[in-house]
Coordinates of C-alpha atoms and ligand atoms in Angstrom, one line a residue:
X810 CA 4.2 -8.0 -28.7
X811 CA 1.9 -10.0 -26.0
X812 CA -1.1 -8.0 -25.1
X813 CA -3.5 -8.7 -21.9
X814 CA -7.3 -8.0 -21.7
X815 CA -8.1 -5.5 -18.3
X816 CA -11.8 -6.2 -16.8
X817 CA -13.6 -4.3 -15.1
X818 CA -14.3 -6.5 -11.8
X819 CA -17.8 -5.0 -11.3
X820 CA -19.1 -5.9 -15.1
X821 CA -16.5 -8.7 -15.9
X822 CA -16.4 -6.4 -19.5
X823 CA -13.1 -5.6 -21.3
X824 CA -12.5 -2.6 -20.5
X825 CA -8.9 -1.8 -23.1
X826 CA -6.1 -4.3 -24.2
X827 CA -2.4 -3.5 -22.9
X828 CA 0.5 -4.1 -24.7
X829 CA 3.1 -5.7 -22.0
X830 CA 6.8 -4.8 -22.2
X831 CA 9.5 -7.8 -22.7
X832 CA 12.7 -8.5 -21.5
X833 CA 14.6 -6.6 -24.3
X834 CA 12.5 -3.5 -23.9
X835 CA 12.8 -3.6 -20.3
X836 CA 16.6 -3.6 -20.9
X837 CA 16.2 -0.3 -23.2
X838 CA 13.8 0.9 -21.2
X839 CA 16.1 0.9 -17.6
X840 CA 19.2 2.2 -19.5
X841 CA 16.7 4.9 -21.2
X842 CA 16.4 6.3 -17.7
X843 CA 20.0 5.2 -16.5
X844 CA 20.9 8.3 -19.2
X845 CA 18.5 10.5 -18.3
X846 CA 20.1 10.7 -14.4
X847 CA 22.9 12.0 -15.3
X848 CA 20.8 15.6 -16.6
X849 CA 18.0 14.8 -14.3
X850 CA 20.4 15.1 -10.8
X851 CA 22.0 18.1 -12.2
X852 CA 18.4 19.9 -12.5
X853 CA 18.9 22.5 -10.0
X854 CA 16.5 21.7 -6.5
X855 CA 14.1 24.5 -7.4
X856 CA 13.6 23.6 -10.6
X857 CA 13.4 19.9 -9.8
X858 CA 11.1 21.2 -6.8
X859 CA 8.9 23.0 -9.4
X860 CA 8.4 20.2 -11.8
X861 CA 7.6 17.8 -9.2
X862 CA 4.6 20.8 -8.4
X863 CA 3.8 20.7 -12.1
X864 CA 3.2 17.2 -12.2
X865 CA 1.1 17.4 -9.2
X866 CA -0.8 20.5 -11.0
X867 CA -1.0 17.8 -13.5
X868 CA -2.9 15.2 -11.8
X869 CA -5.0 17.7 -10.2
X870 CA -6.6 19.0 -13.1
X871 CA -7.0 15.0 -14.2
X872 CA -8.2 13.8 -10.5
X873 CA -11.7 12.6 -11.9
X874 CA -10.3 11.3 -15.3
X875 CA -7.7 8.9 -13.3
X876 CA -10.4 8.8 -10.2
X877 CA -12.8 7.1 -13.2
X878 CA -10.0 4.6 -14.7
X879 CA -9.7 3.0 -11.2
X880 CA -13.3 2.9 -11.0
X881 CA -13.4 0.9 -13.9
X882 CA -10.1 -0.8 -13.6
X883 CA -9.8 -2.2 -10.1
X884 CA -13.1 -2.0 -9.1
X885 CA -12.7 0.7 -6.3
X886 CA -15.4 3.1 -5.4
X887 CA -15.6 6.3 -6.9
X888 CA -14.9 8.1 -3.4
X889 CA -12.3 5.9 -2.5
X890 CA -10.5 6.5 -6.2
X891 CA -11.0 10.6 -5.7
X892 CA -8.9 9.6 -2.3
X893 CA -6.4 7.9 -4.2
X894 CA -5.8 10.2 -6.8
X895 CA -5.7 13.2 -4.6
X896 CA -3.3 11.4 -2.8
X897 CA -0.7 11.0 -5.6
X898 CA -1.1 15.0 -6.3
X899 CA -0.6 15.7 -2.4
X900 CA 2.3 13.1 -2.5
X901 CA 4.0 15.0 -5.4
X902 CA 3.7 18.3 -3.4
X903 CA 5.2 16.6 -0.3
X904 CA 8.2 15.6 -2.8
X905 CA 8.6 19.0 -4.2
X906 CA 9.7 20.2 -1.2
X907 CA 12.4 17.7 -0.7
X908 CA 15.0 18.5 -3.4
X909 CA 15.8 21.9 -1.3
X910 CA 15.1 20.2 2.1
X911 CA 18.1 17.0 1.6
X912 CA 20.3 19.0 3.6
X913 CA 23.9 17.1 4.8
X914 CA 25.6 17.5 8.2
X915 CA 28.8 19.5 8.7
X916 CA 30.2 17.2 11.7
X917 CA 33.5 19.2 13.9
X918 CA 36.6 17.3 12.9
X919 CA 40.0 18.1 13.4
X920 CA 42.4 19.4 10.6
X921 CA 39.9 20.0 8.5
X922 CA 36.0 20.5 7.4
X923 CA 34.0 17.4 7.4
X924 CA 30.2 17.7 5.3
X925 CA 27.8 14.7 4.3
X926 CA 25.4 15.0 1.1
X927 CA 22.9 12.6 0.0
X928 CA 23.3 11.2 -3.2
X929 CA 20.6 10.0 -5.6
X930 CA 21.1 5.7 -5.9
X931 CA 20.7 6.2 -9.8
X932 CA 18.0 4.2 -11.7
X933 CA 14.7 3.2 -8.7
X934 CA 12.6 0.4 -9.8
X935 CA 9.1 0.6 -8.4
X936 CA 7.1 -2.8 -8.3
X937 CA 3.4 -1.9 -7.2
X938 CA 0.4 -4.4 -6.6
X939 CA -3.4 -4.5 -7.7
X940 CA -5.0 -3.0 -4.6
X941 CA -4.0 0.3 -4.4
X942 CA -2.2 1.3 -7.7
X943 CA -2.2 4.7 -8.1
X944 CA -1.0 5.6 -4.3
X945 CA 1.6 2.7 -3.7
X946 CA 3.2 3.6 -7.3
X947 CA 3.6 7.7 -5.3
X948 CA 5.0 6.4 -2.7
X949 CA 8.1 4.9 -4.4
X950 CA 8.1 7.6 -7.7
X951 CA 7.6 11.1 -5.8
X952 CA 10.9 10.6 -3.2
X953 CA 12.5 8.6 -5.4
X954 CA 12.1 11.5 -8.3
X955 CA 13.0 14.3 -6.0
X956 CA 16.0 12.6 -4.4
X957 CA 17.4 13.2 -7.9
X958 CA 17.0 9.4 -8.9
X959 CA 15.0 7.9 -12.0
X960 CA 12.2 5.7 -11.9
X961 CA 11.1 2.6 -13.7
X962 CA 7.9 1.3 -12.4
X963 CA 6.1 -1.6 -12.9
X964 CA 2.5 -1.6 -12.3
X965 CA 0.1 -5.0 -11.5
X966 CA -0.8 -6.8 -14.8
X967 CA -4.8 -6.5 -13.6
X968 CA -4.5 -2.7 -13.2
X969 CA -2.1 -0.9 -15.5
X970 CA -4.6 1.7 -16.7
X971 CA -3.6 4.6 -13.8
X972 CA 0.0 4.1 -14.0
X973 CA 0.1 4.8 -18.0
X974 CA -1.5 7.9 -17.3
X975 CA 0.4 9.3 -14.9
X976 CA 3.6 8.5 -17.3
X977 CA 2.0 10.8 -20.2
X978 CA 0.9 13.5 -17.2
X979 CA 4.8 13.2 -15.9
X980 CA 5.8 14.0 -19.6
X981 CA 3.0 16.8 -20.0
X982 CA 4.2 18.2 -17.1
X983 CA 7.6 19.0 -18.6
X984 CA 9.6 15.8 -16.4
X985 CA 12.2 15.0 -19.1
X986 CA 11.7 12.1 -21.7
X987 CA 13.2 8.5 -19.8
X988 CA 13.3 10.0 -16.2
X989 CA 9.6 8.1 -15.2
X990 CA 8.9 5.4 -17.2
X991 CA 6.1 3.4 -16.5
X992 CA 6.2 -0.9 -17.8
X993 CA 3.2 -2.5 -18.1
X994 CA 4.0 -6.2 -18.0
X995 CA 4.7 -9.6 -16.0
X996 CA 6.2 -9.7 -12.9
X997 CA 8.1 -12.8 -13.6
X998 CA 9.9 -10.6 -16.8
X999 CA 9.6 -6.9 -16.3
X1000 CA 9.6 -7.0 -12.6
X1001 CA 12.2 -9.7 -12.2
X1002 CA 14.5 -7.7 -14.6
X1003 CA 14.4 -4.6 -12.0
X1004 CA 15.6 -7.3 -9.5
X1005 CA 18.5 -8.8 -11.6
X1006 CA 20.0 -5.6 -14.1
X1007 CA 23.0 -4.2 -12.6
X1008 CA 22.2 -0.4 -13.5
X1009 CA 18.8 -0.8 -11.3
X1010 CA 20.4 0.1 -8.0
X1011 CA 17.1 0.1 -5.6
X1012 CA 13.6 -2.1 -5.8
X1013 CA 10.6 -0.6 -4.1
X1014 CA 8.2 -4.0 -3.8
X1015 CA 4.6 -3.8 -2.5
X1016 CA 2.9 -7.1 -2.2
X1017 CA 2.8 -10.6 -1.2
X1018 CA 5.1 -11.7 1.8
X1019 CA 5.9 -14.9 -1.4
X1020 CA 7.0 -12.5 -3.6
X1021 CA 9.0 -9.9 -1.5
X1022 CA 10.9 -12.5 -0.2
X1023 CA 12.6 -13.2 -3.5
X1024 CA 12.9 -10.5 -4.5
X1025 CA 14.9 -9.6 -1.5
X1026 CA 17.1 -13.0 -2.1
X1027 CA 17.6 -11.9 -5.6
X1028 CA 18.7 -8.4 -4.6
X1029 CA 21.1 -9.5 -2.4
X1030 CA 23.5 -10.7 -4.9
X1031 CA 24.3 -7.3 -5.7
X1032 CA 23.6 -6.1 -2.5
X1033 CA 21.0 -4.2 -4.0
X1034 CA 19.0 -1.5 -2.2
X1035 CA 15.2 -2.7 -1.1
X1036 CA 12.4 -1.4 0.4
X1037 CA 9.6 -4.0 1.1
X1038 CA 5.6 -3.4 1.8
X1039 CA 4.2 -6.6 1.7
X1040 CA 1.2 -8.6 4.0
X1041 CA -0.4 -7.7 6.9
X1042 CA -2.6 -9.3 9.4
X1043 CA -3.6 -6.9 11.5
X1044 CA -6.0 -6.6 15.1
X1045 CA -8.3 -4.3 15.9
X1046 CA -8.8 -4.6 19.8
X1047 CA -11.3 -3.9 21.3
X1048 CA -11.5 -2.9 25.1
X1049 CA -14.8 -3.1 28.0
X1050 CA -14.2 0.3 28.2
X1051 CA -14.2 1.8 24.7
X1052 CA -17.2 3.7 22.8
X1053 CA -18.6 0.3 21.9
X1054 CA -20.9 2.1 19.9
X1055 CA -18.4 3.9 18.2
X1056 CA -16.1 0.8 17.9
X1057 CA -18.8 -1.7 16.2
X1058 CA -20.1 0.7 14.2
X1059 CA -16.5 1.7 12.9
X1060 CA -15.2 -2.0 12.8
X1061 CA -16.5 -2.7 9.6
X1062 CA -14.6 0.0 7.3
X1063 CA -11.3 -0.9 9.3
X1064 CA -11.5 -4.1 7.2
X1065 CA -14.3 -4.3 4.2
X1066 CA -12.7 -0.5 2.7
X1067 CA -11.7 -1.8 -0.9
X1068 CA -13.2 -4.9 -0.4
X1069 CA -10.4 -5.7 2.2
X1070 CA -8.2 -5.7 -0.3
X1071 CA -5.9 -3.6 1.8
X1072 CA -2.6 -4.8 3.3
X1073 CA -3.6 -3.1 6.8
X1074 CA -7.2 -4.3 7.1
X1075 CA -7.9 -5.1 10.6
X1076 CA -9.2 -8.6 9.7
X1077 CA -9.1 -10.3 13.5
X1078 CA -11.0 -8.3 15.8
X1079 CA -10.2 -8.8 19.7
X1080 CA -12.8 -8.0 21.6
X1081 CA -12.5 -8.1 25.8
X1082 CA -14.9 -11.0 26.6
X1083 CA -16.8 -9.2 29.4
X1084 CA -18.2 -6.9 26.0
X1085 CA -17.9 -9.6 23.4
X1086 CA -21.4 -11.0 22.9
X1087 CA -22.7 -7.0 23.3
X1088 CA -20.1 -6.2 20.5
X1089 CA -21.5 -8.4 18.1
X1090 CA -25.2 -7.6 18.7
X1091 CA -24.0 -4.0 17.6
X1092 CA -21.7 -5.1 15.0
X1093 CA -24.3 -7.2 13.3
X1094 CA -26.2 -3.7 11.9
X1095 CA -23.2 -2.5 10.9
X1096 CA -22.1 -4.8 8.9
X1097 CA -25.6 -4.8 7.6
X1098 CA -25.4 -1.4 6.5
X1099 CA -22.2 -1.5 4.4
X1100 CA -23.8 -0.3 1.2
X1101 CA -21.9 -3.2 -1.3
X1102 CA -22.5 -2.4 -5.4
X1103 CA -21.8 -0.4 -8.8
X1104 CA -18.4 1.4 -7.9
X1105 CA -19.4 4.4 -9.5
X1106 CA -22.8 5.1 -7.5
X1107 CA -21.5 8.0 -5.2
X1108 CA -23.3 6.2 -2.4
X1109 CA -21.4 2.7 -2.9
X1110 CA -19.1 1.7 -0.1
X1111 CA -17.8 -1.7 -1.3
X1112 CA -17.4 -2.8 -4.9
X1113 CA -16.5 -6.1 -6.0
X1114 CA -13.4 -7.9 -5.8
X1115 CA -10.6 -7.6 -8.6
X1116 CA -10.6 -11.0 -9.9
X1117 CA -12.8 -14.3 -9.8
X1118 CA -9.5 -16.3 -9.6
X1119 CA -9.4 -14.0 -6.1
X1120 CA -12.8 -14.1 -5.4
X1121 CA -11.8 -18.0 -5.5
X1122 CA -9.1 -17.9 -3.2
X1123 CA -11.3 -15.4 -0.6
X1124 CA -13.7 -17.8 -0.7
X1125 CA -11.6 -20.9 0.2
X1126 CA -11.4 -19.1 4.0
X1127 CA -15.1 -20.1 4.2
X1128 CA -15.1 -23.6 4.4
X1129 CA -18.5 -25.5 5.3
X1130 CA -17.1 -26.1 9.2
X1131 CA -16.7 -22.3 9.1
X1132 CA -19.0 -20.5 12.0
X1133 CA -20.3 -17.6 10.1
X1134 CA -21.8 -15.1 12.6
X1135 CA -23.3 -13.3 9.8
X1136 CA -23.0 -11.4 6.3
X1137 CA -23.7 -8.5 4.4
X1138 CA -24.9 -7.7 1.5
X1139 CA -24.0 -9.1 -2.1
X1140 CA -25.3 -7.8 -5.5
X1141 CA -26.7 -10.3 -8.1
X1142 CA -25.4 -10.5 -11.5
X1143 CA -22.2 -10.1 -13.1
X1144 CA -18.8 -9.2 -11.1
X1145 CA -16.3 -10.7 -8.5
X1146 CA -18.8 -10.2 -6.0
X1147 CA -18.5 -11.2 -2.2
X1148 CA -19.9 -10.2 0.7
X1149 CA -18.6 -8.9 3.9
X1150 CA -18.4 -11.6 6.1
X1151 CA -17.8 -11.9 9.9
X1152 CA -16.9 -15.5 11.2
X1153 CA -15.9 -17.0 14.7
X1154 CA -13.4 -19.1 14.6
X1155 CA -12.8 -22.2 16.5
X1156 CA -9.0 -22.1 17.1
X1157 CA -6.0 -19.9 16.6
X1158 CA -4.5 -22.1 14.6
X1159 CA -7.6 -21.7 11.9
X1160 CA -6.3 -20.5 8.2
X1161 CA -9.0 -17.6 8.8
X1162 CA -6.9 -16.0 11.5
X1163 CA -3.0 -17.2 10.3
X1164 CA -3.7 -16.1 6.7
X1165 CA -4.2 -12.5 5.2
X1166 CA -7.0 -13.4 3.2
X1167 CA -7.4 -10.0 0.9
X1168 CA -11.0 -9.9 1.1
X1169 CA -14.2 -8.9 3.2
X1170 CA -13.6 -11.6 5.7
X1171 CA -13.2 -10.9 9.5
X1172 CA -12.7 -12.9 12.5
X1173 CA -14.1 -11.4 15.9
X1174 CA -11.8 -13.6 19.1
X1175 CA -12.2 -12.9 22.6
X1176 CA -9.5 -11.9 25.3
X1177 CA -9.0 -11.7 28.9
X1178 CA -6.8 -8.6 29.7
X1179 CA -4.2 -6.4 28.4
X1180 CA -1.9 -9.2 28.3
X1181 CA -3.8 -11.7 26.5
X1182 CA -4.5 -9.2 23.8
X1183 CA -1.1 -8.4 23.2
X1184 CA -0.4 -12.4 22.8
X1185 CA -2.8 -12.7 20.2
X1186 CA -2.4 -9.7 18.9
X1187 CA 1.2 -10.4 18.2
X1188 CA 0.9 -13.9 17.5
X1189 CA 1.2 -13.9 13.8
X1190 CA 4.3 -13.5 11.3
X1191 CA 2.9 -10.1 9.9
X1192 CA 3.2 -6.7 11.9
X1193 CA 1.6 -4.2 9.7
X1194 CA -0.8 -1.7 11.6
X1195 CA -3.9 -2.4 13.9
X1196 CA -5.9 -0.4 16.2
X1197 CA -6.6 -0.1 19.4
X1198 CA -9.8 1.0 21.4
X1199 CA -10.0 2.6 24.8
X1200 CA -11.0 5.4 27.1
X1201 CA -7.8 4.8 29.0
X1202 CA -5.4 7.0 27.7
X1203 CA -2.9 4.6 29.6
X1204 CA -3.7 1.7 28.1
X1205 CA -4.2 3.2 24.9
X1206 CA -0.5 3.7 25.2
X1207 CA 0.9 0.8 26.7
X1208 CA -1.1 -1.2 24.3
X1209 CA 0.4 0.8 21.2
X1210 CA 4.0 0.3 22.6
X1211 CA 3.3 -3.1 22.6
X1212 CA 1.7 -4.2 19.9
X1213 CA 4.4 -5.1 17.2
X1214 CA 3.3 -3.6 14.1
X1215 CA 4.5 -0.3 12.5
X1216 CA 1.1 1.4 11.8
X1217 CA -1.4 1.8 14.8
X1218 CA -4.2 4.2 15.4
X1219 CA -6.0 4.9 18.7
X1220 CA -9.9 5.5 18.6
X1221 CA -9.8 5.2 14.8
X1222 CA -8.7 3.4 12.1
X1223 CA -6.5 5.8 10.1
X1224 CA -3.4 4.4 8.7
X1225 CA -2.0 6.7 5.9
X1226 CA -1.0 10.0 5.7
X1227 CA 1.5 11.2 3.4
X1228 CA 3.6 13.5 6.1
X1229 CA 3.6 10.4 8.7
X1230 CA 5.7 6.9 8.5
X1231 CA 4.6 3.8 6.9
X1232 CA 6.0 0.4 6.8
X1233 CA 5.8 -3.2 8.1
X1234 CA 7.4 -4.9 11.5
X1235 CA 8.3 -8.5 10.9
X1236 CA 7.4 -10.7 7.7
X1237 CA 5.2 -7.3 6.9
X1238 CA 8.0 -5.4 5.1
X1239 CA 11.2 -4.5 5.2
X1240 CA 12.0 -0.8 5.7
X1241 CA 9.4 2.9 5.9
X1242 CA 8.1 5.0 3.3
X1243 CA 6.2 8.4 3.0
X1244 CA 7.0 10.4 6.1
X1245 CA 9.6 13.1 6.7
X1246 CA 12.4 10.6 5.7
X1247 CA 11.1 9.3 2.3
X1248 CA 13.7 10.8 0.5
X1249 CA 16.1 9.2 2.3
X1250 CA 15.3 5.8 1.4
X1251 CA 16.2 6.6 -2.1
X1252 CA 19.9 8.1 -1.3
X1253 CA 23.1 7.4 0.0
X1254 CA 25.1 9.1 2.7
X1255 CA 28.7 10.5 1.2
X1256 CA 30.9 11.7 3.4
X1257 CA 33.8 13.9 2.6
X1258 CA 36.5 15.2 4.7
X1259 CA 38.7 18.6 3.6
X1260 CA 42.0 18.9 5.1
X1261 CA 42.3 22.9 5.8
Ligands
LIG663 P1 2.1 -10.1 -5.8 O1 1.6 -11.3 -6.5 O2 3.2 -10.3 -4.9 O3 2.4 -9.0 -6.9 C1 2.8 -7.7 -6.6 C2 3.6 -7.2 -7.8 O4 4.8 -8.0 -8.0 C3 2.9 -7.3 -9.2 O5 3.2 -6.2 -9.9 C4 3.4 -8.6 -9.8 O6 3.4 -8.6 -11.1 C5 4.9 -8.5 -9.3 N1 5.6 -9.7 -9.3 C6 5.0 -11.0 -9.2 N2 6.0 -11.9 -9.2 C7 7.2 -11.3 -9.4 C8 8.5 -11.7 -9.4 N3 8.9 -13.0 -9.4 N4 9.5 -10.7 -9.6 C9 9.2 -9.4 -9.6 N5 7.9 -9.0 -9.5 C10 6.9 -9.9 -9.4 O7 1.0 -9.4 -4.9 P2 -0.5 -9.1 -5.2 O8 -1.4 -10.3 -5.1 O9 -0.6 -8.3 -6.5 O10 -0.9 -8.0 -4.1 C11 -1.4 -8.4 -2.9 C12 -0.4 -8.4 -1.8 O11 0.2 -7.1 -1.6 C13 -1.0 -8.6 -0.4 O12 -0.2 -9.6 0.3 C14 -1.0 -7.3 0.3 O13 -1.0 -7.3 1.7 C15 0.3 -6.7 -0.3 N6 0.2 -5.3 -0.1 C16 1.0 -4.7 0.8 C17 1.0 -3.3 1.0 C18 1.9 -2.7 2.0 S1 2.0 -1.1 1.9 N7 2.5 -3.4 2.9 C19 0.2 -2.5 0.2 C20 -0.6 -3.2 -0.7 C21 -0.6 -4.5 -0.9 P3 2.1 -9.3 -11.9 O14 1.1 -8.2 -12.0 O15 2.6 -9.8 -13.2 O16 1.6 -10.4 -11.0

């Protein structure tokens, strides 16, 4: 059995040793839960409903227990981890009251009665990233659970710690043995088996653009059911007549929350150029004041990052030609520190703005007009979210209809919420989770026609 060491990114100490899952026991594992779906979809939709409540009631009562792991796991602040894990319990409650909501059509047809019903897919794979692992790995396991499918899920090799215990809370709970199953191991072996066993019959993929892309080429030789979240490169822009104020001062937790290790940090900032040197006078203090250290001081805004091999990579966007407008803070000592940085770039074609770079790295660009911010705006491969500030609530809506991205917010940068859509446009994912219609990501549509 390989084993692998998980750090805490703010001490660089070991904080437990894994145990990672192999090919063969991935094999067992997926036809483990492809045997539990055949009692699981037969659970009646209140009592489905009412598990799915009891594991919510479940992570409830350990919010601060899992809030802690990610502290020390992923390096995340203690306020932002409460967030995350409240955010799987409110998840779970949002599920639990879809097995009696998945209602099917009865469409007029002559001859006869025509109805539709949704049918569970079977076994769900759930492939989740570093950044964000307790609330990406909800997002596939809650609909996916309550749409009467089971769930494998394989959480990031740096940050298993969450996902493990919310397997023993789904078992606690009372969800039946082999209908959540969580596989801590390698991507290229656990995650690459969800892609290529015949009884998994949907992947849910968050993470790189790289990644989902094969993983979409190796579903499609069994036409295999796949929901992507991957990159994002998103704007913030900035109009002459916002709140500048409100606007600069915000900017910075649009794009340094989790150490911009978020897939819809607004990391280019488009600022009109009639406000653009004003802007960065009052972004300077802001950026200042991002309060960067320990994760588990209540006060703590930004912790580290989750890796030095990342920390690496961040760092690379900085190169010595780099105009760095200015920095914040950085603690000293041990941890995958870096600070957030602000930096103008020279051309569009710089890495800085192409690239998502995963870190505290922004890049402030002027425009002209409405039309020049949607160019740049939409000149890049991703379309994740972005946000747009105005006082013109006309703008504020042409602007969102144009911008191609599927996540935008007006006078803020809000991007989740459990009840709303979320997904990419372009290279940034391939279909929507959370929302009204989660469950029916993880269903098919039967029809049946009876000739009265
Ligand atoms: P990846 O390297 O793509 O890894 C994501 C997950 O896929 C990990 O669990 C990884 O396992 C697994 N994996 C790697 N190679 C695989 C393969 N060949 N087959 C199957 N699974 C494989 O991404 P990351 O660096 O962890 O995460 C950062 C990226 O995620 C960023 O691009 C970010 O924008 C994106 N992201 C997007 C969203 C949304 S919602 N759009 C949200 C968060 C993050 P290992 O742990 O073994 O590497």
């Amino acid at each position: 059995m390989t084993t692998t060491q998980v750090v805490n990114p703010a001490t660089e100490q070991v904080v437990s040793t894994v145990e990672l899952v192999g090919a063969a026991e991935t094999d067992a594992a997926i036809e483990r839960a492809q045997r539990a779906g055949a009692d699981w979809r037969a659970v009646a939709p209140g009592d489905r409903a009412r598990l799915l409540r009891r594991f919510a009631e479940a992570v409830d009562a350990n919010l601060e227990q899992l809030a802690q792991l990610e502290v020390a796991n992923a390096g995340h602040t203690i306020g932002n981890a409460r967030w995350e894990a409240g955010n799987v319990r409110d998840v779970l409650h949002f599920a639990a009251g879809i097995p009696e909501r998945l209602l099917g059509n009865q469409i007029p047809v002559a001859g006869g009665v025509d109805i539709t019903f949704h049918e569970p897919l079977g076994v769900v794979g759930v492939i989740v990233p570093w950044n964000f692992p307790m609330p990406i790995a909800a997002w596939g396991f809650g609909p996916a659970l309550a749409a009467g499918n089971t769930v494998v899920l394989k959480p990031a090799e740096l940050t298993p710690l969450t996902a493990i215990r919310l397997g023993e809370l789904a078992l606690e709970a009372g969800v039946p043995e082999g209908v959540f199953q969580v596989l801590p191991g390698k991507g290229s072996v656990v995650g690459q088996r969800f892609v290529t066993h015949p009884a998994v019959r949907k992947v849910v993929f968050t993470g790189s653009t790289e990644v989902g892309k094969e993983i979409m080429a190796g579903c499609a030789r069994q036409v295999k059911r796949v929901t992507l979240e991957l990159g994002g490169k998103s704007a913030n822009i900035v109009f002459a007549d916002a709140d500048l104020a409100r606007a600069a001062a915000t900017a910075p937790y649009g794009v340094f929350d989790n150490a911009g290790q978020d897939c819809c940090a607004r990391s280019r900032i488009l600022v009109q150029r009639s406000v653009f040197d004003r802007f960065l006078e009052l972004l300077e203090p802001a950026v200042h004041g991002v309060r960067v250290g320990d994760p588990s001081d209540e006060s703590t805004e930004m912790g580290p990052l989750i890796s030095a091999a990342h920390r690496d990579r961040v760092a690379s966007f900085v190169e010595p030609s780099t105009k760095v407008a200015f920095t914040g803070a950085q603690p000293d000592g041990p941890g995958f520190w870096y600070p957030p940085t602000v930096v103008l770039p020279d051309a569009p074609s710089d890495r800085v703005l192409t690239e998502e770079v995963f870190g505290p790295v922004v890049a402030v660009v002027p425009f002209e007009d409405e039309a020049d911010a949607l160019r740049i705006a939409n000149d890049t491969e991703y379309g994740l979210s972005g946000s747009i500030w105005t006082n013109d609530v006309g703008r504020a809506l042409r602007v969102s209809r144009g911008v191609e991205a599927g996540n935008l917010s007006v006078n803020s940068h809000s991007s989740v919420r459990y009840w709303t859509p979320f997904g990419g446009y372009k290279q940034s994912g391939l279909g929507r989770e959370l929302g009204p219609d989660a469950a029916l990501a993880f269903t098919e549509t039967k029809n049946v026609f009876i000739a009265t």
